[in-house]
């Protein structure tokens, strides 16, 4: 099981949290869950890159469905 | 064969066609005309004692035929019983994998299948209205055969039967149904039912190749636990009158069938296998209404003209026998393990691999060349592979039809990202294709004593290297292996000296052991093969003096940097003792 012992150096927790919250903007609960699943996928594949989170969130934000009605 | 026994699941034809099919099977499917194999009444012997044979195989499907042919070709008399008199109804197992073709090639049955089948290696996965993934199956392996030959099971079985009828020692009895099996410590007793009444048959061994509802397995008290899946699909063989590339296509929620999945795979004779998901809570019979089928296909195929040749529905089960051997009873194919059809062609192919694994072992035991314990290695080697196949099949099925909110979220996330972010492509799972697995749990494999790359380790199926034969023609390593143990020695005599006379002596004392010498680069001379492309050296981490000992089923048994006759004899002797060191 993946276990993060400590937050990597240079990782801005507050900004990351804010980015994560933005993922739910305009999305239904189901869509947000899917977006988070996608984010986990990305991070598991880029876990050694500390700068991956912003890039991953941007990718998910653009690729995942967003309910507009 | 029994039309309602084998995977993929429950076949339920409707109407008059359904009644006729269930009674005797269809008359034709596309260009294929169903054969009717002659029933022969049982000839009763003059005395009161029942007929006794070395081996009975129950079920003349593709696995039972493969096993019985292999056994008979090895000189063991075999009776093959089947309750029907024709071949599989509907296309069923269509993806005949490279390894399966190699096995049938060894049995002399592959040529017509190779010629008649469709060869494909490319596929595409679609999500909604976009293609998210295009792939090529196993492009890295060089082999005489493509990754898959797409050929319907009825053709496969027809070609196998034609070949089987040429083989001495093989007695196929159509419309002879195994009704009762009683396996004791010294004998197996059977009651066989025929149109002319039942008769008693005795055998030293029985092999159940009689499908998921195996009479042999049930009579032997071997449990078959597992799960039945909720999902339902329509399966159809459809003739398409259009020029479509021979490629596999899988759609998730396409515009022409929103919210469901569709699979389309080419077969021979212009027929395509088309599967589509249906409402698990709906009435499957409604989906088989010809008007409904026509309407669905029309939306899928657009302007392409088509003709429905065969249609049915199925659900799937994942089941695994507790053991593949119990005393004098052995199970192969669906009788031993049952998969959903989204196992990537692992159902039929893994059954043929079961047959390949067991046939040489049982032949060696019957002929007194090996101890009975060798048969235990069949279950020890093949059951863990069935476990893995079922696990992989479950994962594929879960991705295709997610059952929990979490897997649904993952499914949607992966499909949304695939084609956009390349890493996500690896998570798209429409069935992990059948592979020829390493026998990781084999009690027979000899551990490496010399340093080698992991690739080609004992238990590994032979890579089919392209070589040059004496005189310059093309030769394939796979054609030089099988039936006997084979020692493959890399290097010219000057660099890798070896006395073939000693090997011949060991062959006479133990078990036939063939010999192949492969020389690096240079042109072959005498009986040598030349590794002119360097593929053998690369795939087998070989240098002059390297030797591989292959089993009769073409798996690596042992390998050495420097070989002696004593090492070979020890490995063969231990194998024939079932893995025990003598």
Tab-separated table of N, CA and C in Angstrom, chain A residues 30 33-35 37-39 41-42 44-46 59-60 63-65, chain B residues 127 130 405-406 408-410 412-414 416-417 420-421 423-424 427:
chain	number	residue	atom	x	y	z
A	30	UNK	N	-20.848	13.206	-8.131
A	30	UNK	CA	-20.342	12.065	-8.904
A	30	UNK	C	-19.162	12.494	-9.776
A	33	UNK	N	-16.076	12.962	-7.703
A	33	UNK	CA	-15.437	11.686	-7.352
A	33	UNK	C	-14.610	11.153	-8.516
A	34	UNK	N	-15.159	11.286	-9.705
A	34	UNK	CA	-14.418	10.822	-10.882
A	34	UNK	C	-13.151	11.650	-11.082
A	35	UNK	N	-13.281	12.937	-10.850
A	35	UNK	CA	-12.114	13.806	-11.018
A	35	UNK	C	-11.032	13.439	-10.005
A	37	UNK	N	-10.642	10.501	-8.640
A	37	UNK	CA	-10.070	9.212	-9.049
A	37	UNK	C	-9.009	9.430	-10.118
A	38	UNK	N	-9.304	10.334	-11.038
A	38	UNK	CA	-8.337	10.634	-12.098
A	38	UNK	C	-7.070	11.246	-11.513
A	39	UNK	N	-7.278	12.125	-10.541
A	39	UNK	CA	-6.125	12.775	-9.924
A	39	UNK	C	-5.225	11.744	-9.236
A	41	UNK	N	-4.936	8.681	-10.051
A	41	UNK	CA	-4.243	7.965	-11.130
A	41	UNK	C	-2.992	8.706	-11.571
A	42	UNK	N	-3.145	9.975	-11.772
A	42	UNK	CA	-2.007	10.773	-12.241
A	42	UNK	C	-0.895	10.779	-11.199
A	44	UNK	N	-0.265	8.709	-8.822
A	44	UNK	CA	0.398	7.415	-8.677
A	44	UNK	C	1.423	7.196	-9.782
A	45	UNK	N	1.190	7.824	-10.908
A	45	UNK	CA	2.118	7.680	-12.025
A	45	UNK	C	3.235	8.716	-12.000
A	46	UNK	N	3.073	9.758	-11.217
A	46	UNK	CA	4.088	10.813	-11.208
A	46	UNK	C	4.481	11.136	-9.769
A	59	UNK	N	-4.896	19.112	-15.773
A	59	UNK	CA	-5.246	18.083	-16.758
A	59	UNK	C	-6.631	17.514	-16.464
A	60	UNK	N	-6.851	17.198	-15.190
A	60	UNK	CA	-8.143	16.635	-14.800
A	60	UNK	C	-9.252	17.642	-15.051
A	63	UNK	N	-10.025	17.615	-18.700
A	63	UNK	CA	-10.442	16.360	-19.343
A	63	UNK	C	-11.725	15.773	-18.776
A	64	UNK	N	-11.986	16.038	-17.512
A	64	UNK	CA	-13.120	15.367	-16.887
A	64	UNK	C	-14.424	16.079	-17.194
A	65	UNK	N	-15.527	15.332	-17.159
A	65	UNK	CA	-16.823	15.953	-17.460
A	65	UNK	C	-17.239	16.973	-16.393
B	127	UNK	N	-14.442	5.672	-26.775
B	127	UNK	CA	-15.269	6.154	-25.661
B	127	UNK	C	-16.150	7.262	-26.212
B	130	UNK	N	-15.180	9.210	-29.612
B	130	UNK	CA	-13.761	9.346	-29.974
B	130	UNK	C	-12.999	8.046	-29.734
B	405	UNK	N	-19.517	2.198	-6.764
B	405	UNK	CA	-19.319	3.619	-7.101
B	405	UNK	C	-17.850	3.945	-7.328
B	406	UNK	N	-16.979	3.273	-6.575
B	406	UNK	CA	-15.556	3.578	-6.726
B	406	UNK	C	-15.041	3.132	-8.081
B	408	UNK	N	-16.813	2.638	-10.668
B	408	UNK	CA	-17.468	3.465	-11.691
B	408	UNK	C	-16.729	4.788	-11.854
B	409	UNK	N	-16.293	5.343	-10.731
B	409	UNK	CA	-15.548	6.605	-10.794
B	409	UNK	C	-14.233	6.407	-11.528
B	410	UNK	N	-13.560	5.324	-11.219
B	410	UNK	CA	-12.287	5.040	-11.877
B	410	UNK	C	-12.496	4.814	-13.374
B	412	UNK	N	-14.840	5.973	-15.302
B	412	UNK	CA	-15.105	7.231	-15.997
B	412	UNK	C	-13.853	8.087	-16.088
B	413	UNK	N	-13.069	8.082	-15.008
B	413	UNK	CA	-11.850	8.892	-14.999
B	413	UNK	C	-10.866	8.395	-16.045
B	414	UNK	N	-10.680	7.108	-16.086
B	414	UNK	CA	-9.724	6.535	-17.043
B	414	UNK	C	-10.157	6.827	-18.471
B	416	UNK	N	-12.124	9.170	-19.540
B	416	UNK	CA	-12.053	10.599	-19.848
B	416	UNK	C	-10.621	11.027	-20.142
B	417	UNK	N	-9.670	10.433	-19.437
B	417	UNK	CA	-8.276	10.838	-19.590
B	417	UNK	C	-7.548	10.093	-20.703
B	420	UNK	N	-6.034	11.526	-23.858
B	420	UNK	CA	-5.587	12.877	-23.491
B	420	UNK	C	-4.262	12.769	-22.744
B	421	UNK	N	-4.220	11.879	-21.768
B	421	UNK	CA	-3.003	11.646	-20.988
B	421	UNK	C	-2.556	10.209	-21.239
B	423	UNK	N	-0.612	8.100	-19.969
B	423	UNK	CA	-0.493	7.133	-18.873
B	423	UNK	C	-1.810	6.417	-18.604
B	424	UNK	N	-2.918	7.110	-18.844
B	424	UNK	CA	-4.224	6.519	-18.521
B	424	UNK	C	-4.562	5.357	-19.449
B	427	UNK	N	-4.651	1.871	-18.155
B	427	UNK	CA	-5.743	1.448	-17.276
B	427	UNK	C	-6.999	1.064	-18.047
